[in-house]
Amino acid sequence: MLKHRGFPGRLPGSDFQFTVRRANPKGASPLVRRERYADRRAPDRRADEAFLAALWEHFGTEPFERGNLDAGRLGWLLGREVKPVGDDFNPTDYEALLVIDEAVARASFPQAFDEGEWA
């Protein structure tokens, strides 16, 4: 499992996890698209926005390996702002490649792209 060095482990001042410390010996947790409803709590929306901002800062428009990124947190963005690369996507593989769909991400979370907003 690739560890993304320098990537924030969680949203500062919260328990919203962005990365996992070690690989699960039983295999990676599957990436599953989670539905975001309009009545989600503000802290949950803020965590999604901060996570997307960290992804953008680290990877930009380049494909990236899932590695130690938290499956649950990725699930809130999967299929919308973050999409699989290629047709052979395996949701239970730590080496699965993902990419940010910049147009969708900017429409959903415009503040995630503001310089210095999340630093």
Coordinates of C-alpha atoms in Angstrom, one line a residue:
M1 CA 0.0 0.0 0.0
L2 CA 1.4 3.3 -1.1
K3 CA 1.5 5.9 1.7
H4 CA 0.9 9.4 0.4
R5 CA 3.5 11.4 2.4
G6 CA 2.5 14.9 3.3
F7 CA -1.2 14.2 2.9
P8 CA -3.2 15.3 5.9
G9 CA -4.3 12.4 8.1
R10 CA -7.6 14.1 9.1
L11 CA -9.5 17.4 9.0
P12 CA -7.8 19.6 11.7
G13 CA -9.9 19.9 14.9
S14 CA -12.1 16.9 14.0
D15 CA -12.3 13.1 13.9
F16 CA -12.9 13.1 10.1
Q17 CA -10.2 10.7 8.9
F18 CA -8.5 11.2 5.5
T19 CA -5.9 8.4 5.5
V20 CA -5.4 5.0 7.1
R21 CA -2.2 4.0 8.9
R22 CA -1.7 0.5 7.7
A23 CA -3.0 -1.9 5.1
N24 CA -5.8 -4.2 6.2
P25 CA -4.5 -7.7 6.3
K26 CA -7.9 -9.0 5.0
G27 CA -7.7 -6.7 2.0
A28 CA -8.6 -3.2 1.2
S29 CA -12.0 -1.9 2.1
P30 CA -14.1 -1.6 -1.1
L31 CA -14.6 1.8 -2.5
V32 CA -18.4 2.4 -2.7
R33 CA -20.1 5.5 -3.9
R34 CA -22.0 7.1 -1.0
E35 CA -25.0 9.2 -1.7
R36 CA -24.8 12.8 -0.5
Y37 CA -28.2 14.1 0.5
A38 CA -29.1 17.8 0.8
D39 CA -29.7 17.5 4.5
R40 CA -26.1 16.4 5.4
R41 CA -24.6 18.2 8.3
A42 CA -22.3 21.2 7.7
P43 CA -19.2 19.5 9.3
D44 CA -19.6 16.5 6.9
R45 CA -19.8 18.8 3.9
R46 CA -16.7 20.7 5.2
A47 CA -14.8 17.4 5.6
D48 CA -15.6 16.5 1.9
E49 CA -14.5 20.0 0.8
A50 CA -11.2 19.8 2.8
F51 CA -10.5 16.3 1.5
L52 CA -11.1 17.4 -2.1
A53 CA -8.8 20.4 -1.5
A54 CA -6.1 18.1 -0.2
L55 CA -6.5 15.8 -3.2
W56 CA -6.3 18.8 -5.5
E57 CA -3.2 20.2 -3.8
H58 CA -1.4 16.8 -3.9
F59 CA -2.5 15.4 -7.3
G60 CA -4.1 18.1 -9.4
T61 CA -5.4 16.7 -12.7
E62 CA -3.0 13.7 -12.6
P63 CA -4.2 10.2 -11.9
F64 CA -3.3 9.0 -8.4
E65 CA -3.1 5.6 -6.6
R66 CA -5.7 5.0 -3.9
G67 CA -3.0 3.9 -1.5
N68 CA -3.6 4.8 2.1
L69 CA -6.5 7.2 1.3
D70 CA -9.6 6.4 3.5
A71 CA -12.2 4.4 1.6
G72 CA -15.1 5.9 3.4
R73 CA -14.0 9.5 2.7
L74 CA -13.3 8.6 -1.0
G75 CA -16.8 7.1 -1.2
W76 CA -18.4 10.5 -0.6
L77 CA -16.6 11.8 -3.8
L78 CA -16.5 8.6 -5.9
G79 CA -18.3 8.7 -9.2
R80 CA -18.7 12.5 -9.1
E81 CA -15.6 14.5 -8.2
V82 CA -13.3 11.5 -8.2
K83 CA -13.5 8.9 -10.9
P84 CA -11.8 5.6 -11.7
V85 CA -9.1 5.6 -14.4
G86 CA -9.7 2.9 -17.0
D87 CA -12.1 0.1 -17.4
D88 CA -10.3 -2.4 -15.2
F89 CA -11.0 -0.5 -11.9
N90 CA -10.9 -2.8 -8.9
P91 CA -12.6 -1.1 -5.9
T92 CA -10.8 -3.4 -3.4
D93 CA -7.3 -2.7 -4.7
Y94 CA -4.9 -0.3 -2.9
E95 CA -3.2 0.3 -6.3
A96 CA -6.5 1.4 -8.1
L97 CA -6.0 4.6 -10.0
L98 CA -8.3 7.5 -9.6
V99 CA -8.5 11.0 -11.0
I100 CA -10.3 14.3 -10.1
D101 CA -12.9 15.4 -12.5
E102 CA -12.0 19.1 -12.3
A103 CA -15.2 20.5 -13.9
V104 CA -17.5 18.5 -11.6
A105 CA -15.3 19.2 -8.5
R106 CA -15.2 23.0 -9.2
A107 CA -19.0 23.0 -9.5
S108 CA -19.5 21.0 -6.3
F109 CA -16.8 22.5 -4.1
P110 CA -15.6 25.8 -5.5
Q111 CA -13.9 26.9 -2.3
A112 CA -11.7 23.7 -2.4
F113 CA -9.8 25.4 -5.2
D114 CA -9.2 28.7 -3.4
E115 CA -5.5 29.2 -2.7
G116 CA -4.6 29.1 1.0
E117 CA -8.2 28.3 2.1
W118 CA -7.3 24.9 3.7
A119 CA -3.6 25.4 4.5

